[in-house]
JSON list of C-alpha atoms in Angstrom, two decimals:
[
{"chain": "A", "resi": 3, "resn": "MET", "atom": "CA", "xyz": [138.04, 83.04, 127.99]},
{"chain": "A", "resi": 4, "resn": "LYS", "atom": "CA", "xyz": [136.71, 86.13, 126.32]},
{"chain": "A", "resi": 5, "resn": "ILE", "atom": "CA", "xyz": [134.18, 88.31, 128.18]},
{"chain": "A", "resi": 6, "resn": "LYS", "atom": "CA", "xyz": [132.46, 91.60, 127.37]},
{"chain": "A", "resi": 7, "resn": "TYR", "atom": "CA", "xyz": [131.98, 94.32, 129.98]},
{"chain": "A", "resi": 8, "resn": "HIS", "atom": "CA", "xyz": [130.02, 97.55, 129.95]},
{"chain": "A", "resi": 9, "resn": "ILE", "atom": "CA", "xyz": [131.99, 100.58, 131.18]},
{"chain": "A", "resi": 10, "resn": "ASP", "atom": "CA", "xyz": [130.69, 103.94, 132.30]},
{"chain": "A", "resi": 11, "resn": "GLY", "atom": "CA", "xyz": [132.79, 107.07, 133.02]},
{"chain": "A", "resi": 12, "resn": "MET", "atom": "CA", "xyz": [134.91, 107.34, 129.84]},
{"chain": "A", "resi": 13, "resn": "THR", "atom": "CA", "xyz": [134.76, 110.79, 128.30]},
{"chain": "A", "resi": 14, "resn": "CYS", "atom": "CA", "xyz": [137.69, 110.90, 125.81]},
{"chain": "A", "resi": 15, "resn": "GLU", "atom": "CA", "xyz": [140.23, 108.89, 123.92]},
{"chain": "A", "resi": 16, "resn": "GLY", "atom": "CA", "xyz": [142.69, 109.39, 126.77]},
{"chain": "A", "resi": 17, "resn": "CYS", "atom": "CA", "xyz": [140.26, 107.64, 129.12]},
{"chain": "A", "resi": 18, "resn": "ARG", "atom": "CA", "xyz": [139.97, 104.75, 126.72]},
{"chain": "A", "resi": 19, "resn": "SER", "atom": "CA", "xyz": [143.67, 104.24, 126.22]},
{"chain": "A", "resi": 20, "resn": "GLY", "atom": "CA", "xyz": [144.44, 104.67, 129.92]},
{"chain": "A", "resi": 21, "resn": "LEU", "atom": "CA", "xyz": [141.80, 102.20, 130.94]},
{"chain": "A", "resi": 22, "resn": "GLU", "atom": "CA", "xyz": [142.99, 99.74, 128.30]},
{"chain": "A", "resi": 23, "resn": "HIS", "atom": "CA", "xyz": [146.56, 100.07, 129.69]},
{"chain": "A", "resi": 24, "resn": "VAL", "atom": "CA", "xyz": [145.43, 99.42, 133.26]},
{"chain": "A", "resi": 25, "resn": "LEU", "atom": "CA", "xyz": [143.49, 96.28, 132.20]},
{"chain": "A", "resi": 26, "resn": "THR", "atom": "CA", "xyz": [146.42, 94.88, 130.21]},
{"chain": "A", "resi": 27, "resn": "THR", "atom": "CA", "xyz": [148.71, 95.10, 133.22]},
{"chain": "A", "resi": 28, "resn": "ILE", "atom": "CA", "xyz": [146.60, 92.60, 135.15]},
{"chain": "A", "resi": 29, "resn": "PRO", "atom": "CA", "xyz": [148.56, 89.27, 135.05]},
{"chain": "A", "resi": 30, "resn": "GLU", "atom": "CA", "xyz": [145.50, 87.19, 134.35]},
{"chain": "A", "resi": 31, "resn": "VAL", "atom": "CA", "xyz": [144.49, 89.36, 131.37]},
{"chain": "A", "resi": 32, "resn": "SER", "atom": "CA", "xyz": [145.88, 88.15, 128.05]},
{"chain": "A", "resi": 33, "resn": "SER", "atom": "CA", "xyz": [144.48, 91.11, 126.10]},
{"chain": "A", "resi": 34, "resn": "ALA", "atom": "CA", "xyz": [141.96, 93.93, 126.53]},
{"chain": "A", "resi": 35, "resn": "THR", "atom": "CA", "xyz": [140.26, 96.08, 123.92]},
{"chain": "A", "resi": 36, "resn": "VAL", "atom": "CA", "xyz": [138.22, 99.10, 125.07]},
{"chain": "A", "resi": 37, "resn": "ASN", "atom": "CA", "xyz": [135.73, 100.82, 122.78]},
{"chain": "A", "resi": 38, "resn": "LEU", "atom": "CA", "xyz": [134.85, 104.39, 123.74]},
{"chain": "A", "resi": 39, "resn": "GLU", "atom": "CA", "xyz": [131.76, 104.68, 121.47]},
{"chain": "A", "resi": 40, "resn": "LYS", "atom": "CA", "xyz": [130.22, 101.42, 122.66]},
{"chain": "A", "resi": 41, "resn": "LYS", "atom": "CA", "xyz": [131.30, 101.98, 126.30]},
{"chain": "A", "resi": 42, "resn": "GLU", "atom": "CA", "xyz": [132.55, 98.44, 126.15]},
{"chain": "A", "resi": 43, "resn": "ALA", "atom": "CA", "xyz": [135.61, 96.39, 127.03]},
{"chain": "A", "resi": 44, "resn": "VAL", "atom": "CA", "xyz": [136.41, 92.91, 125.59]},
{"chain": "A", "resi": 45, "resn": "ILE", "atom": "CA", "xyz": [138.82, 91.13, 127.86]},
{"chain": "A", "resi": 46, "resn": "VAL", "atom": "CA", "xyz": [140.58, 87.84, 127.21]},
{"chain": "A", "resi": 47, "resn": "PHE", "atom": "CA", "xyz": [141.52, 86.01, 130.39]},
{"chain": "A", "resi": 48, "resn": "SER", "atom": "CA", "xyz": [144.13, 83.28, 130.84]},
{"chain": "A", "resi": 49, "resn": "GLU", "atom": "CA", "xyz": [142.45, 82.78, 134.23]},
{"chain": "A", "resi": 50, "resn": "ARG", "atom": "CA", "xyz": [138.96, 84.09, 134.99]},
{"chain": "A", "resi": 51, "resn": "LEU", "atom": "CA", "xyz": [138.70, 86.94, 137.42]},
{"chain": "A", "resi": 52, "resn": "PRO", "atom": "CA", "xyz": [135.61, 88.10, 139.30]},
{"chain": "A", "resi": 53, "resn": "VAL", "atom": "CA", "xyz": [134.27, 91.54, 138.27]},
{"chain": "A", "resi": 54, "resn": "ASP", "atom": "CA", "xyz": [135.00, 92.76, 141.82]},
{"chain": "A", "resi": 55, "resn": "HIS", "atom": "CA", "xyz": [138.74, 92.32, 141.12]},
{"chain": "A", "resi": 56, "resn": "LEU", "atom": "CA", "xyz": [138.50, 94.50, 138.03]},
{"chain": "A", "resi": 57, "resn": "ILE", "atom": "CA", "xyz": [136.51, 97.14, 139.97]},
{"chain": "A", "resi": 58, "resn": "LYS", "atom": "CA", "xyz": [139.36, 97.42, 142.53]},
{"chain": "A", "resi": 59, "resn": "THR", "atom": "CA", "xyz": [141.98, 97.58, 139.79]},
{"chain": "A", "resi": 60, "resn": "ILE", "atom": "CA", "xyz": [140.61, 100.37, 137.58]},
{"chain": "A", "resi": 61, "resn": "PRO", "atom": "CA", "xyz": [140.28, 104.00, 138.61]},
{"chain": "A", "resi": 62, "resn": "THR", "atom": "CA", "xyz": [137.19, 104.76, 140.79]},
{"chain": "A", "resi": 63, "resn": "LYS", "atom": "CA", "xyz": [135.67, 107.17, 138.21]},
{"chain": "A", "resi": 64, "resn": "TYR", "atom": "CA", "xyz": [134.81, 104.15, 136.06]},
{"chain": "A", "resi": 65, "resn": "THR", "atom": "CA", "xyz": [132.11, 101.59, 136.71]},
{"chain": "A", "resi": 66, "resn": "ILE", "atom": "CA", "xyz": [132.36, 98.16, 135.06]},
{"chain": "A", "resi": 67, "resn": "THR", "atom": "CA", "xyz": [129.69, 95.48, 134.76]},
{"chain": "A", "resi": 68, "resn": "GLU", "atom": "CA", "xyz": [129.74, 92.16, 132.98]},
{"chain": "A", "resi": 69, "resn": "LYS", "atom": "CA", "xyz": [127.62, 91.97, 129.85]},
{"chain": "A", "resi": 70, "resn": "GLY", "atom": "CA", "xyz": [127.95, 88.19, 129.68]},
{"chain": "A", "resi": 71, "resn": "ASN", "atom": "CA", "xyz": [130.59, 85.88, 128.21]},
{"chain": "A", "resi": 72, "resn": "GLN", "atom": "CA", "xyz": [130.49, 84.52, 124.70]},
{"chain": "A", "resi": 73, "resn": "ASN", "atom": "CA", "xyz": [131.70, 81.18, 123.44]},
{"chain": "A", "resi": 74, "resn": "TYR", "atom": "CA", "xyz": [133.73, 81.63, 120.31]},
{"chain": "A", "resi": 75, "resn": "ASN", "atom": "CA", "xyz": [134.56, 79.05, 117.75]},
{"chain": "A", "resi": 76, "resn": "ALA", "atom": "CA", "xyz": [138.37, 79.15, 117.70]},
{"chain": "A", "resi": 77, "resn": "VAL", "atom": "CA", "xyz": [138.82, 78.92, 113.93]},
{"chain": "A", "resi": 78, "resn": "GLU", "atom": "CA", "xyz": [136.03, 81.37, 113.17]},
{"chain": "A", "resi": 79, "resn": "ASP", "atom": "CA", "xyz": [137.33, 83.79, 115.75]},
{"chain": "A", "resi": 80, "resn": "ILE", "atom": "CA", "xyz": [140.83, 83.75, 114.15]},
{"chain": "A", "resi": 81, "resn": "LEU", "atom": "CA", "xyz": [139.41, 84.29, 110.65]},
{"chain": "A", "resi": 82, "resn": "VAL", "atom": "CA", "xyz": [137.20, 87.22, 111.73]},
{"chain": "A", "resi": 83, "resn": "SER", "atom": "CA", "xyz": [140.07, 88.73, 113.67]},
{"chain": "A", "resi": 84, "resn": "ASP", "atom": "CA", "xyz": [142.47, 88.48, 110.73]},
{"chain": "A", "resi": 85, "resn": "LYS", "atom": "CA", "xyz": [139.90, 90.00, 108.38]},
{"chain": "A", "resi": 86, "resn": "SER", "atom": "CA", "xyz": [139.17, 92.82, 110.80]},
{"chain": "A", "resi": 87, "resn": "GLU", "atom": "CA", "xyz": [142.88, 93.47, 111.31]},
{"chain": "A", "resi": 88, "resn": "LEU", "atom": "CA", "xyz": [143.53, 93.75, 107.61]},
{"chain": "A", "resi": 89, "resn": "LYS", "atom": "CA", "xyz": [140.63, 96.15, 107.20]},
{"chain": "A", "resi": 90, "resn": "GLN", "atom": "CA", "xyz": [141.94, 98.24, 110.10]},
{"chain": "A", "resi": 91, "resn": "LEU", "atom": "CA", "xyz": [145.41, 98.39, 108.58]},
{"chain": "A", "resi": 92, "resn": "LEU", "atom": "CA", "xyz": [144.17, 99.52, 105.18]},
{"chain": "A", "resi": 93, "resn": "PRO", "atom": "CA", "xyz": [144.75, 103.28, 105.98]},
{"chain": "A", "resi": 94, "resn": "LEU", "atom": "CA", "xyz": [148.40, 102.48, 106.92]},
{"chain": "A", "resi": 95, "resn": "PHE", "atom": "CA", "xyz": [148.96, 100.61, 103.65]},
{"chain": "A", "resi": 96, "resn": "LEU", "atom": "CA", "xyz": [147.38, 103.44, 101.67]},
{"chain": "A", "resi": 97, "resn": "ILE", "atom": "CA", "xyz": [149.49, 106.11, 103.36]},
{"chain": "A", "resi": 98, "resn": "PHE", "atom": "CA", "xyz": [152.65, 104.08, 102.74]},
{"chain": "A", "resi": 99, "resn": "GLY", "atom": "CA", "xyz": [151.63, 103.79, 99.11]},
{"chain": "A", "resi": 100, "resn": "TYR", "atom": "CA", "xyz": [151.03, 107.46, 98.67]},
{"chain": "A", "resi": 101, "resn": "ILE", "atom": "CA", "xyz": [154.32, 108.34, 100.38]},
{"chain": "A", "resi": 102, "resn": "THR", "atom": "CA", "xyz": [156.25, 105.88, 98.23]},
{"chain": "A", "resi": 103, "resn": "SER", "atom": "CA", "xyz": [154.55, 107.08, 95.06]},
{"chain": "A", "resi": 104, "resn": "ALA", "atom": "CA", "xyz": [155.26, 110.75, 95.88]},
{"chain": "A", "resi": 105, "resn": "SER", "atom": "CA", "xyz": [158.90, 109.98, 96.62]},
{"chain": "A", "resi": 106, "resn": "VAL", "atom": "CA", "xyz": [159.31, 108.12, 93.34]},
{"chain": "A", "resi": 107, "resn": "MET", "atom": "CA", "xyz": [157.66, 110.95, 91.34]},
{"chain": "A", "resi": 108, "resn": "ILE", "atom": "CA", "xyz": [159.89, 113.53, 92.93]},
{"chain": "A", "resi": 109, "resn": "ASN", "atom": "CA", "xyz": [163.00, 111.62, 91.87]},
{"chain": "A", "resi": 110, "resn": "TYR", "atom": "CA", "xyz": [162.13, 109.66, 88.74]},
{"chain": "A", "resi": 111, "resn": "GLN", "atom": "CA", "xyz": [163.68, 112.13, 86.23]},
{"chain": "A", "resi": 112, "resn": "SER", "atom": "CA", "xyz": [167.13, 112.02, 87.77]},
{"chain": "A", "resi": 113, "resn": "TRP", "atom": "CA", "xyz": [166.99, 108.92, 89.94]},
{"chain": "A", "resi": 114, "resn": "ASN", "atom": "CA", "xyz": [169.06, 108.88, 93.10]},
{"chain": "A", "resi": 115, "resn": "THR", "atom": "CA", "xyz": [168.37, 106.23, 95.73]},
{"chain": "A", "resi": 116, "resn": "ASP", "atom": "CA", "xyz": [169.71, 108.44, 98.60]},
{"chain": "A", "resi": 117, "resn": "ASP", "atom": "CA", "xyz": [167.42, 111.33, 97.64]},
{"chain": "A", "resi": 118, "resn": "PHE", "atom": "CA", "xyz": [164.46, 108.93, 97.26]},
{"chain": "A", "resi": 119, "resn": "MET", "atom": "CA", "xyz": [165.07, 107.62, 100.84]},
{"chain": "A", "resi": 120, "resn": "MET", "atom": "CA", "xyz": [165.46, 111.12, 102.25]},
{"chain": "A", "resi": 121, "resn": "ASP", "atom": "CA", "xyz": [162.21, 112.24, 100.59]},
{"chain": "A", "resi": 122, "resn": "PHE", "atom": "CA", "xyz": [160.42, 109.07, 101.78]},
{"chain": "A", "resi": 123, "resn": "MET", "atom": "CA", "xyz": [161.60, 109.60, 105.38]},
{"chain": "A", "resi": 124, "resn": "GLY", "atom": "CA", "xyz": [160.72, 113.31, 105.25]},
{"chain": "A", "resi": 125, "resn": "LEU", "atom": "CA", "xyz": [157.22, 112.68, 103.94]},
{"chain": "A", "resi": 126, "resn": "PHE", "atom": "CA", "xyz": [156.76, 109.79, 106.38]},
{"chain": "A", "resi": 127, "resn": "TYR", "atom": "CA", "xyz": [157.54, 111.98, 109.34]},
{"chain": "A", "resi": 128, "resn": "VAL", "atom": "CA", "xyz": [155.42, 114.98, 108.23]},
{"chain": "A", "resi": 129, "resn": "VAL", "atom": "CA", "xyz": [152.36, 112.82, 107.34]},
{"chain": "A", "resi": 130, "resn": "PHE", "atom": "CA", "xyz": [152.47, 110.68, 110.46]},
{"chain": "A", "resi": 131, "resn": "SER", "atom": "CA", "xyz": [153.03, 113.63, 112.76]},
{"chain": "A", "resi": 132, "resn": "PHE", "atom": "CA", "xyz": [149.93, 115.30, 111.29]},
{"chain": "A", "resi": 133, "resn": "PHE", "atom": "CA", "xyz": [147.66, 112.42, 112.43]},
{"chain": "A", "resi": 134, "resn": "LYS", "atom": "CA", "xyz": [149.27, 112.41, 115.88]},
{"chain": "A", "resi": 135, "resn": "ILE", "atom": "CA", "xyz": [148.71, 116.19, 116.35]},
{"chain": "A", "resi": 136, "resn": "LEU", "atom": "CA", "xyz": [145.04, 115.83, 115.35]},
{"chain": "A", "resi": 137, "resn": "ASP", "atom": "CA", "xyz": [144.41, 114.29, 118.79]},
{"chain": "A", "resi": 138, "resn": "LEU", "atom": "CA", "xyz": [147.46, 115.05, 120.87]},
{"chain": "A", "resi": 139, "resn": "LYS", "atom": "CA", "xyz": [145.82, 114.06, 124.14]},
{"chain": "A", "resi": 140, "resn": "GLY", "atom": "CA", "xyz": [144.71, 110.67, 122.78]},
{"chain": "A", "resi": 141, "resn": "PHE", "atom": "CA", "xyz": [148.16, 110.05, 121.30]},
{"chain": "A", "resi": 142, "resn": "PHE", "atom": "CA", "xyz": [149.75, 110.82, 124.69]},
{"chain": "A", "resi": 143, "resn": "GLY", "atom": "CA", "xyz": [147.75, 108.04, 126.34]},
{"chain": "A", "resi": 144, "resn": "SER", "atom": "CA", "xyz": [148.23, 105.46, 123.59]},
{"chain": "A", "resi": 145, "resn": "PHE", "atom": "CA", "xyz": [151.94, 106.05, 122.98]},
{"chain": "A", "resi": 146, "resn": "ALA", "atom": "CA", "xyz": [152.83, 105.73, 126.66]},
{"chain": "A", "resi": 147, "resn": "MET", "atom": "CA", "xyz": [151.31, 102.27, 126.70]},
{"chain": "A", "resi": 148, "resn": "TYR", "atom": "CA", "xyz": [154.21, 100.77, 124.75]},
{"chain": "A", "resi": 149, "resn": "ASP", "atom": "CA", "xyz": [157.06, 103.24, 124.22]},
{"chain": "A", "resi": 150, "resn": "PRO", "atom": "CA", "xyz": [159.65, 102.64, 127.01]},
{"chain": "A", "resi": 151, "resn": "LEU", "atom": "CA", "xyz": [160.84, 106.24, 127.15]},
{"chain": "A", "resi": 152, "resn": "ALA", "atom": "CA", "xyz": [157.29, 107.71, 127.15]},
{"chain": "A", "resi": 153, "resn": "LYS", "atom": "CA", "xyz": [156.48, 105.40, 130.11]},
{"chain": "A", "resi": 154, "resn": "LYS", "atom": "CA", "xyz": [159.29, 106.90, 132.16]},
{"chain": "A", "resi": 155, "resn": "ILE", "atom": "CA", "xyz": [159.04, 110.47, 130.89]},
{"chain": "A", "resi": 156, "resn": "PRO", "atom": "CA", "xyz": [155.43, 111.48, 130.13]},
{"chain": "A", "resi": 157, "resn": "PHE", "atom": "CA", "xyz": [156.48, 114.82, 128.63]},
{"chain": "A", "resi": 158, "resn": "TYR", "atom": "CA", "xyz": [158.17, 112.94, 125.81]},
{"chain": "A", "resi": 159, "resn": "SER", "atom": "CA", "xyz": [154.76, 111.77, 124.49]},
{"chain": "A", "resi": 160, "resn": "TRP", "atom": "CA", "xyz": [153.70, 115.44, 124.17]},
{"chain": "A", "resi": 161, "resn": "VAL", "atom": "CA", "xyz": [156.77, 116.54, 122.24]},
{"chain": "A", "resi": 162, "resn": "TYR", "atom": "CA", "xyz": [157.19, 113.43, 120.07]},
{"chain": "A", "resi": 163, "resn": "PRO", "atom": "CA", "xyz": [154.89, 114.50, 117.22]},
{"chain": "A", "resi": 164, "resn": "PHE", "atom": "CA", "xyz": [156.78, 117.80, 116.97]},
{"chain": "A", "resi": 165, "resn": "ILE", "atom": "CA", "xyz": [160.09, 115.96, 116.92]},
{"chain": "A", "resi": 166, "resn": "GLU", "atom": "CA", "xyz": [158.68, 114.14, 113.92]},
{"chain": "A", "resi": 167, "resn": "VAL", "atom": "CA", "xyz": [157.80, 117.41, 112.25]},
{"chain": "A", "resi": 168, "resn": "GLY", "atom": "CA", "xyz": [161.34, 118.70, 112.79]},
{"chain": "A", "resi": 169, "resn": "LEU", "atom": "CA", "xyz": [162.91, 115.49, 111.46]},
{"chain": "A", "resi": 170, "resn": "GLY", "atom": "CA", "xyz": [160.63, 115.52, 108.44]},
{"chain": "A", "resi": 171, "resn": "LEU", "atom": "CA", "xyz": [161.62, 119.08, 107.50]},
{"chain": "A", "resi": 172, "resn": "MET", "atom": "CA", "xyz": [165.31, 118.24, 108.03]},
{"chain": "A", "resi": 173, "resn": "PHE", "atom": "CA", "xyz": [165.14, 115.36, 105.55]},
{"chain": "A", "resi": 174, "resn": "LEU", "atom": "CA", "xyz": [163.12, 117.29, 102.98]},
{"chain": "A", "resi": 175, "resn": "MET", "atom": "CA", "xyz": [165.32, 120.39, 103.21]},
{"chain": "A", "resi": 176, "resn": "ARG", "atom": "CA", "xyz": [168.53, 118.29, 103.37]},
{"chain": "A", "resi": 177, "resn": "PHE", "atom": "CA", "xyz": [169.48, 120.05, 106.59]},
{"chain": "A", "resi": 178, "resn": "LYS", "atom": "CA", "xyz": [171.93, 118.30, 109.03]},
{"chain": "A", "resi": 179, "resn": "ILE", "atom": "CA", "xyz": [171.06, 114.93, 107.59]},
{"chain": "A", "resi": 180, "resn": "ASN", "atom": "CA", "xyz": [173.57, 113.05, 109.82]},
{"chain": "A", "resi": 181, "resn": "ILE", "atom": "CA", "xyz": [171.95, 114.47, 112.94]},
{"chain": "A", "resi": 182, "resn": "ALA", "atom": "CA", "xyz": [168.48, 113.60, 111.69]},
{"chain": "A", "resi": 183, "resn": "LEU", "atom": "CA", "xyz": [169.54, 110.05, 110.98]},
{"chain": "A", "resi": 184, "resn": "ILE", "atom": "CA", "xyz": [171.06, 109.57, 114.42]},
{"chain": "A", "resi": 185, "resn": "ILE", "atom": "CA", "xyz": [167.91, 110.93, 116.09]},
{"chain": "A", "resi": 186, "resn": "THR", "atom": "CA", "xyz": [165.76, 108.69, 113.91]},
{"chain": "A", "resi": 187, "resn": "ILE", "atom": "CA", "xyz": [167.76, 105.62, 114.94]},
{"chain": "A", "resi": 188, "resn": "LEU", "atom": "CA", "xyz": [167.45, 106.57, 118.62]},
{"chain": "A", "resi": 189, "resn": "ILE", "atom": "CA", "xyz": [163.73, 107.32, 118.80]},
{"chain": "A", "resi": 190, "resn": "LEU", "atom": "CA", "xyz": [162.52, 104.58, 116.44]},
{"chain": "A", "resi": 191, "resn": "GLY", "atom": "CA", "xyz": [164.91, 102.11, 118.02]},
{"chain": "A", "resi": 192, "resn": "ILE", "atom": "CA", "xyz": [163.37, 102.77, 121.48]},
{"chain": "A", "resi": 193, "resn": "THR", "atom": "CA", "xyz": [159.80, 102.57, 120.09]},
{"chain": "A", "resi": 194, "resn": "THR", "atom": "CA", "xyz": [160.59, 99.35, 118.24]},
{"chain": "A", "resi": 195, "resn": "ILE", "atom": "CA", "xyz": [161.77, 97.77, 121.52]},
{"chain": "A", "resi": 196, "resn": "GLY", "atom": "CA", "xyz": [158.34, 98.54, 123.02]},
{"chain": "A", "resi": 197, "resn": "VAL", "atom": "CA", "xyz": [156.50, 97.28, 119.91]},
{"chain": "A", "resi": 198, "resn": "THR", "atom": "CA", "xyz": [158.50, 94.04, 120.01]},
{"chain": "A", "resi": 199, "resn": "LYS", "atom": "CA", "xyz": [157.63, 93.51, 123.66]},
{"chain": "A", "resi": 200, "resn": "VAL", "atom": "CA", "xyz": [153.91, 94.01, 122.89]},
{"chain": "A", "resi": 201, "resn": "LEU", "atom": "CA", "xyz": [154.01, 91.53, 120.06]},
{"chain": "A", "resi": 202, "resn": "ILE", "atom": "CA", "xyz": [155.89, 88.90, 122.16]},
{"chain": "A", "resi": 203, "resn": "ASP", "atom": "CA", "xyz": [153.47, 89.32, 125.04]},
{"chain": "A", "resi": 204, "resn": "LYS", "atom": "CA", "xyz": [150.60, 89.05, 122.49]},
{"chain": "A", "resi": 205, "resn": "ARG", "atom": "CA", "xyz": [148.85, 92.06, 124.06]},
{"chain": "A", "resi": 206, "resn": "SER", "atom": "CA", "xyz": [146.00, 93.70, 122.13]},
{"chain": "A", "resi": 207, "resn": "ILE", "atom": "CA", "xyz": [146.54, 97.49, 122.24]},
{"chain": "A", "resi": 208, "resn": "GLN", "atom": "CA", "xyz": [146.15, 100.40, 119.80]},
{"chain": "A", "resi": 209, "resn": "CYS", "atom": "CA", "xyz": [149.06, 101.52, 117.81]},
{"chain": "A", "resi": 210, "resn": "ALA", "atom": "CA", "xyz": [149.73, 105.23, 118.06]},
{"chain": "A", "resi": 211, "resn": "CYS", "atom": "CA", "xyz": [151.74, 105.50, 114.76]},
{"chain": "A", "resi": 212, "resn": "LEU", "atom": "CA", "xyz": [148.83, 107.35, 113.17]},
{"chain": "A", "resi": 213, "resn": "GLY", "atom": "CA", "xyz": [147.57, 108.89, 116.34]},
{"chain": "A", "resi": 214, "resn": "THR", "atom": "CA", "xyz": [144.07, 107.99, 117.50]},
{"chain": "A", "resi": 215, "resn": "ALA", "atom": "CA", "xyz": [142.15, 109.48, 114.61]},
{"chain": "A", "resi": 216, "resn": "LEU", "atom": "CA", "xyz": [142.65, 106.18, 112.80]},
{"chain": "A", "resi": 217, "resn": "LYS", "atom": "CA", "xyz": [142.36, 103.22, 115.11]},
{"chain": "A", "resi": 218, "resn": "LEU", "atom": "CA", "xyz": [145.07, 100.77, 114.19]},
{"chain": "A", "resi": 219, "resn": "PRO", "atom": "CA", "xyz": [145.92, 97.59, 116.11]},
{"chain": "A", "resi": 220, "resn": "MET", "atom": "CA", "xyz": [149.45, 96.92, 117.18]},
{"chain": "A", "resi": 221, "resn": "THR", "atom": "CA", "xyz": [150.65, 94.26, 114.73]},
{"chain": "A", "resi": 222, "resn": "LYS", "atom": "CA", "xyz": [153.72, 93.02, 112.86]},
{"chain": "A", "resi": 223, "resn": "ALA", "atom": "CA", "xyz": [152.95, 95.77, 110.31]},
{"chain": "A", "resi": 224, "resn": "THR", "atom": "CA", "xyz": [153.95, 98.34, 112.97]},
{"chain": "A", "resi": 225, "resn": "PHE", "atom": "CA", "xyz": [157.18, 96.51, 113.51]},
{"chain": "A", "resi": 226, "resn": "ILE", "atom": "CA", "xyz": [157.87, 96.38, 109.77]},
{"chain": "A", "resi": 227, "resn": "GLU", "atom": "CA", "xyz": [157.03, 100.06, 109.43]},
{"chain": "A", "resi": 228, "resn": "ASN", "atom": "CA", "xyz": [159.68, 100.97, 111.97]},
{"chain": "A", "resi": 229, "resn": "SER", "atom": "CA", "xyz": [162.16, 98.48, 110.60]},
{"chain": "A", "resi": 230, "resn": "ILE", "atom": "CA", "xyz": [161.95, 100.09, 107.10]},
{"chain": "A", "resi": 231, "resn": "MET", "atom": "CA", "xyz": [162.72, 103.54, 108.53]},
{"chain": "A", "resi": 232, "resn": "LEU", "atom": "CA", "xyz": [165.57, 102.19, 110.75]},
{"chain": "A", "resi": 233, "resn": "GLY", "atom": "CA", "xyz": [167.00, 100.27, 107.81]},
{"chain": "A", "resi": 234, "resn": "MET", "atom": "CA", "xyz": [167.02, 103.42, 105.61]},
{"chain": "A", "resi": 235, "resn": "ALA", "atom": "CA", "xyz": [168.57, 105.43, 108.44]},
{"chain": "A", "resi": 236, "resn": "PHE", "atom": "CA", "xyz": [171.38, 102.91, 109.14]},
{"chain": "A", "resi": 237, "resn": "TRP", "atom": "CA", "xyz": [172.09, 102.59, 105.43]},
{"chain": "A", "resi": 238, "resn": "MET", "atom": "CA", "xyz": [172.45, 106.32, 104.84]},
{"chain": "A", "resi": 239, "resn": "LEU", "atom": "CA", "xyz": [174.43, 106.90, 108.01]},
{"chain": "A", "resi": 240, "resn": "ILE", "atom": "CA", "xyz": [176.89, 104.17, 106.97]},
{"chain": "A", "resi": 241, "resn": "LYS", "atom": "CA", "xyz": [177.25, 105.83, 103.52]},
{"chain": "A", "resi": 242, "resn": "ILE", "atom": "CA", "xyz": [177.89, 109.26, 105.06]},
{"chain": "A", "resi": 243, "resn": "TYR", "atom": "CA", "xyz": [180.62, 108.05, 107.42]},
{"chain": "A", "resi": 244, "resn": "SER", "atom": "CA", "xyz": [182.18, 105.35, 105.14]}
]
């Protein structure tokens, strides 16, 4: 059952992501999507809960009222959702395309696969960190919703974008590549565990890979994005130490 609620009290992206996180932790909630601009939450229940239960669960600074439930045609809902998801992911695909094209152009005259991968990873980190730093507070709230380490150590969310900047520069400048690869495997490995859990649980939350300036849903594309970077890191690390 999918129901819309009106929510008052949200003032920033951090409020939105925090509220979304609280709602998705309720056992009877299959997914929850909160919209800051519309002051709205769309909640999918596995078992219907009274609004009083939601009021007791969320922080007291928010007020939540039911806008009325809607009956969705299952097939139509899936088609609309898929179309919307693809549209939302377009910025991610475009950025990947630009990063890949730039890496190819840098290396096409004297092609070297290792150099291509290092340039790709360096540009990936620099570009993606830029979007995270645009709204650091919003990223903090979104990232902690699925990254296991960020959940336990909140400070990690604040420094993560700057870790990406450092790694990006290390790859582009060819500085201590072995250390950059090991750190990449560690941080992206931890994040991928969180992403996988979200996908298995079929929770609907926002991906923080491009910060909160671009609103991207957590999908298989996020898993693939991390897997590409991890695959490159493992491949180069094996070549260095083999």
